[in-house]
């Protein structure tokens, strides 16, 4: 009789057919007949499989991959295997391009309730549990210091490293306010020099705090190792570099052995420094039996204790090929071991975590990949497998948060057992935690309860970061309450703030709290060649026809035949100036620092600027890597609002191909950059550039949906939007009540002519609000006009009248302003002006005579512009302009004058001058 022994494995999916076919091939007499089908294939649909252990009489979940073995007369043969489903997915990542390296991003753990972060913007902020909730506290370096790249906590002292390679210490001044002061590490060559020029400071490249937290080891730009042993007073030592090598990164400082530092050279070699030994530098030679010599990547490693024996210690490092290797010390002998990487992946950073003492089977490391995944590498403890040079641990793929990838090459931090925070590629943070004990709503947990909840299962929570990174976390405050920066106090619900738009009563809401607000998009641009560009030709004339230049003193208009005119108030007189150019203009796209930007019929971006008393034209498209453009941002800030000025100021534009183009203008360091477009559509118009949110450009796609571009991360995101809500392909208007709060809105026109608001509040998050139309017989045409006081917005109706949407006592209301009447507007202007401040040259010279009969006072669908925080300019259907003004912020809006233009059909001639 033939004996048969088979490991039986059960799963959620049925694999009986496959097993029976294997039984039949073994000649089993009791096996039922199996119908063989050549096209029949085993399809795996689960990663959960169990094996029955006879010794313990229990079902035990198996680790994948798992071999199916058939044994006959003690001769065992592998007849199949069950692979991890993740393995079948790996082919997607093999050819997926790697993520960019975020060089300024770092995470530093201070305590289990405090994590310090440097963002891609170079800002420093702290995520802190104040006893009630997680809050964000800003800790910006002074402007003169530039961008921050990392934070070190050394012996309870907080240090920061700037991008310029200088160290700063956080101290309290005489008013107990925290301030950053520079730590002056002067190079030895200049120690006796009385002058301490910046170039004489030691420039630091990177650093690592010692395992005991008492010292800081840093690498310098000249590739030497420095040790900062004390901060107050400052005491540091230059340990130089190894013979024949240099210092590129500190891999370990005191975790292997106290006082011993392991460094990685720029060639990828591993060196050991021990100032108590002779010689102090030693090189760890690669083992020839492992094959070709490897090259290490210059990043910190991670250590694990007791893998091979009770007194063994291992240093884990990454190679430049993205493989995990180990330098292990056991019984005074060093040994190299290769652990490799998950199939099809390249590893980019290692995060060591506190090991779960209740788990006696394995230790874990967490590693990020170049494509944004997070793997856990489980190593068996005290395993016989460790006697060789190659180890087969278990790779567990924890993927990444929904619609966000893990940042490449950035180490995470472990807050507590089962709670780790990692930087995400889009600038946010991701927390990987045991179910039910992590995320924004859970503070630090008791260690005893954590160990009771210890699990092999993890889940992700995406965490918000501040506006400096383009996101939505509000900063904490000094005021008493739940958001206090030091100690939070639970508050009872209070009456809504009348100035908080989150408490308003809208016309119609579309709640989307169950939906994902942000939708990550692939970097691969799809084909959208079928989308029409006809809307550009028509809408350019209406959306970028006018632009304000100086408050209450100057604005520009582009005529139908492409001429450029400026309406200027000078010497108590309003007059038209003609700005001549060899090519016709199509629109005016923006202003910056006294210069105005135009686009001509060839798509060239032209800058009109003044040098002393001279005006000149500069062709920006003719500059290096210049691009042709079509449209630009709708507004240059908000009327009466402060405009941020930074060293990265840029003008965002759209070209005819629907690509977003960035033109840097700050400090006249002009630079072009192609930002692409969302993968599923092309850009129609810009809704807002950095008014509602710093570093963010909101756009409308040609498919009528909203997208955003983050200029820091260079990533596109989609937003949740009902498929029944299609936006008109026109610019929009941003409304933000205060720069100290992130609450604000984007206003757009829907395809059916209604007003739509996309609003952010800290209570509800992103929310769509439909305001509808002024009446059943009127729809809105063109684009939304300017907003004033962050409570009112002007629009134009299909009946040629002006409408205002205003917020009054927490409720939105429509107010109609009709259209100007020629006689009333001109007489009102003549009667209300003093010293001709509001009366144009032609108005005073001609009065109300001289019309040729082709007059129409109804308002055209041209996008209106703010002349000041109390005045709006509209274009009439006969080509003239009209001004709607209020005497002050509390006054009523009234039509005050009609302005005749050089191309209006409602007059015989006009007065003008030529600008030179």
XYZ file of N, CA and C in Angstrom, residues 37 153 160 253 275 307 333 365 399 403 423 425 431 636 644 672 725 751 753 771 828 832 842 886 898:
75
model
N -8.953 19.501 -17.568
C -9.269 20.490 -18.582
C -8.007 21.269 -18.880
N 17.602 66.894 18.464
C 17.355 67.059 19.899
C 18.551 66.463 20.625
N 18.751 73.200 14.864
C 18.256 73.070 13.501
C 19.390 73.309 12.527
N 25.686 55.991 15.663
C 26.479 56.706 16.663
C 26.194 56.141 18.042
N 37.676 56.767 18.968
C 38.798 57.611 19.367
C 39.653 56.979 20.470
N 19.642 39.218 17.374
C 19.073 38.413 16.287
C 19.679 37.018 16.248
N 33.016 38.618 16.332
C 33.266 38.423 14.909
C 32.232 39.197 14.090
N 11.888 45.560 10.890
C 12.358 46.830 10.358
C 11.317 47.333 9.376
N 1.890 48.917 1.915
C 1.438 49.847 0.878
C 1.662 51.301 1.297
N -4.558 57.383 -1.721
C -4.295 58.596 -2.499
C -3.072 59.365 -2.005
N 6.842 60.560 6.498
C 6.569 61.674 5.586
C 5.945 61.119 4.314
N 4.828 61.776 0.219
C 5.418 62.483 -0.919
C 4.691 63.779 -1.242
N 0.400 58.179 9.315
C 0.622 57.392 10.533
C 0.197 55.955 10.285
N -4.682 89.542 -9.167
C -3.389 89.819 -8.546
C -3.613 90.086 -7.061
N 1.578 88.625 -0.456
C 2.814 88.016 0.007
C 3.927 88.232 -1.017
N 11.640 79.869 -16.601
C 10.460 79.173 -17.112
C 10.449 77.725 -16.638
N -22.088 67.698 -11.337
C -21.666 69.096 -11.238
C -20.528 69.333 -12.218
N -21.782 74.940 -15.481
C -22.077 74.882 -16.912
C -23.484 75.366 -17.224
N -24.906 77.894 -15.687
C -25.029 79.316 -15.380
C -25.330 79.645 -13.936
N -25.105 78.023 -5.084
C -25.846 79.253 -4.802
C -26.918 79.537 -5.847
N -24.263 112.240 -12.065
C -23.853 111.912 -10.710
C -22.357 112.081 -10.536
N -20.594 114.814 -8.024
C -19.959 114.276 -6.813
C -18.445 114.417 -6.815
N -12.743 113.498 -21.468
C -13.772 113.660 -22.495
C -15.124 114.000 -21.882
N -18.716 102.516 -3.918
C -19.345 102.798 -2.634
C -18.493 103.838 -1.916
N -19.856 106.759 -16.341
C -19.610 105.984 -17.547
C -18.372 106.573 -18.219
